[in-house]
mmCIF file of C-alpha atoms in Angstrom:
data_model
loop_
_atom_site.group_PDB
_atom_site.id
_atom_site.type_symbol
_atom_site.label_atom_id
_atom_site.label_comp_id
_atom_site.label_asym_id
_atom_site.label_seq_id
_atom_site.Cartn_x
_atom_site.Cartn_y
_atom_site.Cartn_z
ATOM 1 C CA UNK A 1 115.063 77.244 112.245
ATOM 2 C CA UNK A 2 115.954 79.727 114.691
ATOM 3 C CA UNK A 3 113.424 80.775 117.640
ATOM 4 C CA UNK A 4 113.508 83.993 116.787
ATOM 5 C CA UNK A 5 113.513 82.901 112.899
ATOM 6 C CA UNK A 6 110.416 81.243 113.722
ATOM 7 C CA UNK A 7 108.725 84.346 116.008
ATOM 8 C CA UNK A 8 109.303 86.762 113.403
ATOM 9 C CA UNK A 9 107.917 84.646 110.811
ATOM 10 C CA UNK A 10 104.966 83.562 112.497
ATOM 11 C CA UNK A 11 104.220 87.277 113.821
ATOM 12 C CA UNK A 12 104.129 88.334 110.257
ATOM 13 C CA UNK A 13 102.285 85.380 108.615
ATOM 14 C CA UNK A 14 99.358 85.970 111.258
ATOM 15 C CA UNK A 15 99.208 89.797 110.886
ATOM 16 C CA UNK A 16 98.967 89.020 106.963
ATOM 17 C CA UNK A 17 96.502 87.010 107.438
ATOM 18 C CA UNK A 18 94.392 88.797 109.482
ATOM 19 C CA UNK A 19 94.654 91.669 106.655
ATOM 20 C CA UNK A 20 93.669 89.728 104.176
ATOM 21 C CA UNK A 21 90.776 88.371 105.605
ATOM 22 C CA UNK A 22 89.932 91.843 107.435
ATOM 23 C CA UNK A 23 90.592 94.202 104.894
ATOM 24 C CA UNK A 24 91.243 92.959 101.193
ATOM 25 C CA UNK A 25 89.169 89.922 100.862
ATOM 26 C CA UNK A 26 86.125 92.366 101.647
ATOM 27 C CA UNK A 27 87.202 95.177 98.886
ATOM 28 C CA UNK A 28 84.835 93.239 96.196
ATOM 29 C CA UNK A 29 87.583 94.157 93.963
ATOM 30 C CA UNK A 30 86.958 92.257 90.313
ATOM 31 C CA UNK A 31 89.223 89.436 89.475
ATOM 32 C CA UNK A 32 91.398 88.064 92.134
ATOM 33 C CA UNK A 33 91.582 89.391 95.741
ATOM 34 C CA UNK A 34 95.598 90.774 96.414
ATOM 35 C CA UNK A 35 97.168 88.014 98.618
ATOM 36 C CA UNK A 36 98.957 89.707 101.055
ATOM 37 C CA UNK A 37 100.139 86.224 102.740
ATOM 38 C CA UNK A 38 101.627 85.191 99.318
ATOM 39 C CA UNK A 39 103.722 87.711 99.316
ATOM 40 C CA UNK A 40 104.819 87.827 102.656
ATOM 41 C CA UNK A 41 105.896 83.845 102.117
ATOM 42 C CA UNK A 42 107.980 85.009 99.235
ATOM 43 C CA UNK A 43 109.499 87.989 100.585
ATOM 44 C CA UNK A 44 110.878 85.282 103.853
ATOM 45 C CA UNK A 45 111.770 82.327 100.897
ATOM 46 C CA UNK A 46 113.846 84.885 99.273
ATOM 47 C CA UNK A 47 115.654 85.659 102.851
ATOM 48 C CA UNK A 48 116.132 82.604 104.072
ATOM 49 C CA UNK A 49 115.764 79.965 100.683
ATOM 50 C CA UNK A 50 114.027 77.410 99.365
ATOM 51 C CA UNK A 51 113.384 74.832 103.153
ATOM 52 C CA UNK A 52 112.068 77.662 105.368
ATOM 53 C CA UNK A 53 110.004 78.751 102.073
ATOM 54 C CA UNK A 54 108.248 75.739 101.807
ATOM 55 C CA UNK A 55 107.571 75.445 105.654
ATOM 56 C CA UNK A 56 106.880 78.934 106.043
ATOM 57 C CA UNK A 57 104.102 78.591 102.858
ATOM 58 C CA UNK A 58 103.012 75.210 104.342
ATOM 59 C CA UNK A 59 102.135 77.163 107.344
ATOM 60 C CA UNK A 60 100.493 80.415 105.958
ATOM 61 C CA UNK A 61 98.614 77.719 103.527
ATOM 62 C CA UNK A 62 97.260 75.833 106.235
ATOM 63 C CA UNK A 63 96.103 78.906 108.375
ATOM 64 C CA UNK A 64 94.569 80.296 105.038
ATOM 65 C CA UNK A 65 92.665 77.181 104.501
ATOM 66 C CA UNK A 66 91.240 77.286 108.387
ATOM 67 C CA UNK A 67 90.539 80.699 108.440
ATOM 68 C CA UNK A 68 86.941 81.567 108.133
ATOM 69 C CA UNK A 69 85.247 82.847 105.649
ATOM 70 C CA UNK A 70 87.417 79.576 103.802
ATOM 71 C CA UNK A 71 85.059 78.001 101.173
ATOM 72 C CA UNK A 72 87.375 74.854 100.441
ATOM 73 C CA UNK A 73 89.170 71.941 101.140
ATOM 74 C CA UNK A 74 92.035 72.100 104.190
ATOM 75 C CA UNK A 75 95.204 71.743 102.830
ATOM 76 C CA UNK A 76 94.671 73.043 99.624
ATOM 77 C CA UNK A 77 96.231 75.664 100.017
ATOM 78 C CA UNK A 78 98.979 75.064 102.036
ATOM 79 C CA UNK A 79 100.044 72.620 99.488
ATOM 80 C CA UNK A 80 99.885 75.642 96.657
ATOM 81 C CA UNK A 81 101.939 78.109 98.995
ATOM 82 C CA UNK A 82 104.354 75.400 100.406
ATOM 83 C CA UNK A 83 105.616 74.918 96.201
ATOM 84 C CA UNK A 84 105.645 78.345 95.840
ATOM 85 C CA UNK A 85 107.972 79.222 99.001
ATOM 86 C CA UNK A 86 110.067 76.204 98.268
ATOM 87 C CA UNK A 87 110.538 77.513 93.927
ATOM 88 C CA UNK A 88 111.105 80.825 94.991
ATOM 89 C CA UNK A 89 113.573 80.397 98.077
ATOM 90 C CA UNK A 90 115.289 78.677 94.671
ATOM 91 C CA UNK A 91 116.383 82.182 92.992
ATOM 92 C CA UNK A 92 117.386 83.808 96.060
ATOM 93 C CA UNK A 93 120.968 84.857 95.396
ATOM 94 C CA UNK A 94 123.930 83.389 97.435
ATOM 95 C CA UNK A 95 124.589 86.446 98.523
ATOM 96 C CA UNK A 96 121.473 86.312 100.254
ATOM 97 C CA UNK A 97 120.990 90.412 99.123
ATOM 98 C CA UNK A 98 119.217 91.797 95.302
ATOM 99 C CA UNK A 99 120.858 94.526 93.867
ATOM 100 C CA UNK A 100 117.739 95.465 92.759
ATOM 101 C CA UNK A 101 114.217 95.491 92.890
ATOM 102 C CA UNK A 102 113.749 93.718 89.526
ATOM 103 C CA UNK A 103 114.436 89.872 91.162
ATOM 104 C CA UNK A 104 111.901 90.314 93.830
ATOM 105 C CA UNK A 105 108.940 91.921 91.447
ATOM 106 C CA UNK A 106 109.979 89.009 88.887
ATOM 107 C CA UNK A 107 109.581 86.164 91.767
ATOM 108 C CA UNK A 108 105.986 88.135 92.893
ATOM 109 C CA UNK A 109 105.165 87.700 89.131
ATOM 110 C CA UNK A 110 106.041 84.475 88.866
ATOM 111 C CA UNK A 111 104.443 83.512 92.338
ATOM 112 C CA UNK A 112 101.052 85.025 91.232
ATOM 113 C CA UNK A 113 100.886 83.318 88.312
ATOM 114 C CA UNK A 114 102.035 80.121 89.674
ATOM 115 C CA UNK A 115 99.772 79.822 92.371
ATOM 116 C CA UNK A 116 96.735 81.098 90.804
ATOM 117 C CA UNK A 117 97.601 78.143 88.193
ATOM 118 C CA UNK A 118 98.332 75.469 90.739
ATOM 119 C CA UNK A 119 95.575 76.469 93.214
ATOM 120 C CA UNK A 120 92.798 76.413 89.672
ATOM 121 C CA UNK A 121 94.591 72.550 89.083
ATOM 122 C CA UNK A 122 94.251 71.201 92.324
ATOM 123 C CA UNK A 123 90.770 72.849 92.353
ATOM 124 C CA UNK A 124 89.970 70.491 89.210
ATOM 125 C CA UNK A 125 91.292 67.045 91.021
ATOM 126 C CA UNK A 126 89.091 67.294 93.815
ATOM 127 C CA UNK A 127 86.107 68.843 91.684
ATOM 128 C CA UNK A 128 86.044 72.757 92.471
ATOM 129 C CA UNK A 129 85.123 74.209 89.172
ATOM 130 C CA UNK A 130 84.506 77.818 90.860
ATOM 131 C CA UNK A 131 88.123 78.973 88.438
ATOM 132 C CA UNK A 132 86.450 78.033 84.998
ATOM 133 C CA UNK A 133 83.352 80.427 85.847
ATOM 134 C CA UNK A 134 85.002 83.184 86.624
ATOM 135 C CA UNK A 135 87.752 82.811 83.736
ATOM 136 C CA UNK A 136 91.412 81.716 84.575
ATOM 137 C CA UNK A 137 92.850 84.325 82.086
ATOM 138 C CA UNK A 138 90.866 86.979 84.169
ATOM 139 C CA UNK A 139 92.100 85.631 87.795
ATOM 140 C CA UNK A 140 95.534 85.339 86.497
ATOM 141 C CA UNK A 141 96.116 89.070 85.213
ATOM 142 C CA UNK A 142 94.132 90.651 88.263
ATOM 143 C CA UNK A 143 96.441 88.710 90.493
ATOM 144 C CA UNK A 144 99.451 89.437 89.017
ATOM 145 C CA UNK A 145 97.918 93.624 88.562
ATOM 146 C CA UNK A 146 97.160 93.627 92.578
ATOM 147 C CA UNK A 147 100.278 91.737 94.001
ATOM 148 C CA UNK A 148 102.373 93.826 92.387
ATOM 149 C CA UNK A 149 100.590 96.891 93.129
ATOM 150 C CA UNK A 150 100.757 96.068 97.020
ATOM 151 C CA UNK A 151 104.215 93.984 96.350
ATOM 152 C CA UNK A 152 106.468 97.524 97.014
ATOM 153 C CA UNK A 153 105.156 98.522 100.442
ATOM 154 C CA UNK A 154 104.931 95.263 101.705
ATOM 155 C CA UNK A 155 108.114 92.436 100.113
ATOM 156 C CA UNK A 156 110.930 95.417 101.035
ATOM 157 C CA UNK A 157 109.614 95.480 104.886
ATOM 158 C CA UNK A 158 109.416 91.997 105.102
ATOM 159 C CA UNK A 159 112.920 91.267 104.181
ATOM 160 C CA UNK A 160 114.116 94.066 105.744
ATOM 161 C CA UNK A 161 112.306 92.525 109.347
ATOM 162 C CA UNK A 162 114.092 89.051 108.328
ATOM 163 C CA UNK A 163 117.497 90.282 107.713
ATOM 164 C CA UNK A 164 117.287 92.105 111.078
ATOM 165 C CA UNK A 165 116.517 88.841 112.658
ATOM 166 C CA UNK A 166 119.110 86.753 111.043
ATOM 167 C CA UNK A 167 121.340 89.244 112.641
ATOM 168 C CA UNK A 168 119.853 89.542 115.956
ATOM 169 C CA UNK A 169 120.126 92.717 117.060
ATOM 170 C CA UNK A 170 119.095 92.015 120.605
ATOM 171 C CA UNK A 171 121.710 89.762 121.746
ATOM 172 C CA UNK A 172 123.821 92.827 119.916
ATOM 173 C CA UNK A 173 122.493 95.322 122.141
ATOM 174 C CA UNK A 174 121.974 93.385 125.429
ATOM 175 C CA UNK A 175 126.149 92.631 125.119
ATOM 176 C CA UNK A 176 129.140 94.999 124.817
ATOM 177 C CA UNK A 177 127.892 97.016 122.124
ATOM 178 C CA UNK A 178 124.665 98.755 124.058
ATOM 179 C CA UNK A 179 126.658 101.121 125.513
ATOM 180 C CA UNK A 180 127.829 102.018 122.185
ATOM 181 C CA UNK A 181 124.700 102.211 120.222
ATOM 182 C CA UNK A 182 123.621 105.221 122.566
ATOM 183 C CA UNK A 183 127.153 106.875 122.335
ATOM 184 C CA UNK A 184 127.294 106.511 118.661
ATOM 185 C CA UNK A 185 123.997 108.075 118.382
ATOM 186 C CA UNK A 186 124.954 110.874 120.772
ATOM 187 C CA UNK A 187 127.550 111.763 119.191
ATOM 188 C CA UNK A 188 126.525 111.245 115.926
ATOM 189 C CA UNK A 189 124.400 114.716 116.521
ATOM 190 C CA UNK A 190 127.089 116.249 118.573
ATOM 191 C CA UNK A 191 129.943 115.962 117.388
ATOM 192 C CA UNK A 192 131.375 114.558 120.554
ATOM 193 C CA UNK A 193 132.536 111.186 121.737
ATOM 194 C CA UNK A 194 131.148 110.223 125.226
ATOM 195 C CA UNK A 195 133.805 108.057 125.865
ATOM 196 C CA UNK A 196 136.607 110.027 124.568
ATOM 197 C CA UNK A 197 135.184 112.891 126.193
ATOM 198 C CA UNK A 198 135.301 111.241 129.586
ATOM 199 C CA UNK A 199 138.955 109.331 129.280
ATOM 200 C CA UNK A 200 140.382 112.824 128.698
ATOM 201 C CA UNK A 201 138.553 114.576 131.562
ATOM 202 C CA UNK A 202 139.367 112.056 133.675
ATOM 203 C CA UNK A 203 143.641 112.577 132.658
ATOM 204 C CA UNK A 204 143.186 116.240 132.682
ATOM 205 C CA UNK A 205 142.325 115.829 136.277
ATOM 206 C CA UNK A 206 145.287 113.551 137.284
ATOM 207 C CA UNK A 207 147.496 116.060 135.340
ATOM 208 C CA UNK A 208 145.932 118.654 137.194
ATOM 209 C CA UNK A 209 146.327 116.935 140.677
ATOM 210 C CA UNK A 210 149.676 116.168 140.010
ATOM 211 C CA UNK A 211 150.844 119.384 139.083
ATOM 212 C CA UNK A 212 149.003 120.501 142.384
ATOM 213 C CA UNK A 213 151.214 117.961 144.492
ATOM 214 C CA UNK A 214 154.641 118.945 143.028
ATOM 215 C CA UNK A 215 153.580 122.537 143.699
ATOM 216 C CA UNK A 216 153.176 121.812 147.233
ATOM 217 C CA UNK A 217 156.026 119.998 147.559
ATOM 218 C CA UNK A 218 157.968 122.463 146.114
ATOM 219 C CA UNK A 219 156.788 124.958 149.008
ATOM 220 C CA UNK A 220 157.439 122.534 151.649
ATOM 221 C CA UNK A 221 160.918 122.392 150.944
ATOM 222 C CA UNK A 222 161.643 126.005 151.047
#
């Protein structure tokens, strides 16, 4: 992956996280707690597909599972978000851009429900039975109510922050085009080109200079 790829996605994961553990896993909401690091992992597989998905999720996973207050094995969830990033970097469009907002809600949906499923089954191989007390029709339907209901202000910014990385804007602005960045914006507001503006004051004044000279001339001569 790119470096700055990797920056950006890192940055974001770790903020995520740090909300989640923060902010929304202390809400004592009923039902699942909204999973703000899912969704950033989907918002990034549906940028960038199905590879930096899965290594994106198998990161966020494995921070998830280290992070305190964690109350189970390492790795379990890494494996649960490193499926989901790689299945849903799957339906990203070759276009790489929705037309509208109903693919991403449908992949949140679908990521929800599919790791609320596969974290409750690998929960059951390695004897975590904590899912069958609280009811896995219950967990499934809060999750999917809460990650849709923080889905909108969070999946749009996400891949809007990846897209701007894919096209790095800073080796944009540190080349040719910084210059014009600030003159479009200028004039944007003014109505006046900077450059434009200056070419032509610059040949008014050699117009103006050289009409001065052939004046001159012309007195010398009589």
């Amino acid at each position: 992956m790119k470096f700055n790829r990797i920056l950006l996605s890192a940055t974001l994961i770790v903020v995520a996280l740090v909300v989640q553990v923060s902010v929304l896993a202390r809400l004592q909401l009923p039902g699942a707690v909204p999973d703000l690091v899912l969704l950033t992992v989907v918002a990034l597989a549906l940028v960038h597909g199905p590879v930096t998905g899965s290594l994106v999720g198998f990161s966020a996973g494995l921070l998830a599972d280290l992070a305190p207050p964690a109350d189970h094995a390492a790795g379990r969830y890494a494996l649960v978000l490193c499926v989901v990033g790689y299945l849903v970097g799957l339906v990203r469009p070759e276009s790489g851009r929705f037309t509208s907002a109903v693919g991403p809600m449908a992949a949140v949906v679908g990521a929800a429900v599919g790791s609320t499923l596969l974290y409750a089954g690998v929960g059951a191989l390695v004897g975590d039975t904590a899912a069958r007390h609280v009811g896995l029709t219950s967990l499934i339907f809060t999750a999917v109510v809460y990650d849709l209901l923080l889905a909108p202000f969070t999946v749009p910014l996400v891949m809007a922050l990846a897209r701007r990385a894919e096209n790095d804007p800073v080796a944009d602005a540190t080349g040719a085009g910084a210059g014009d960045v600030a003159s479009g914006w200028l004039s944007s507001g003014t109505g006046l080109r900077i450059g434009t503006q200056r070419g032509g004051l610059r040949v008014k004044a050699a117009r103006n200079r050289a009409t001065r000279a052939g004046r001159i001339k012309g007195v010398k001569r009589l």
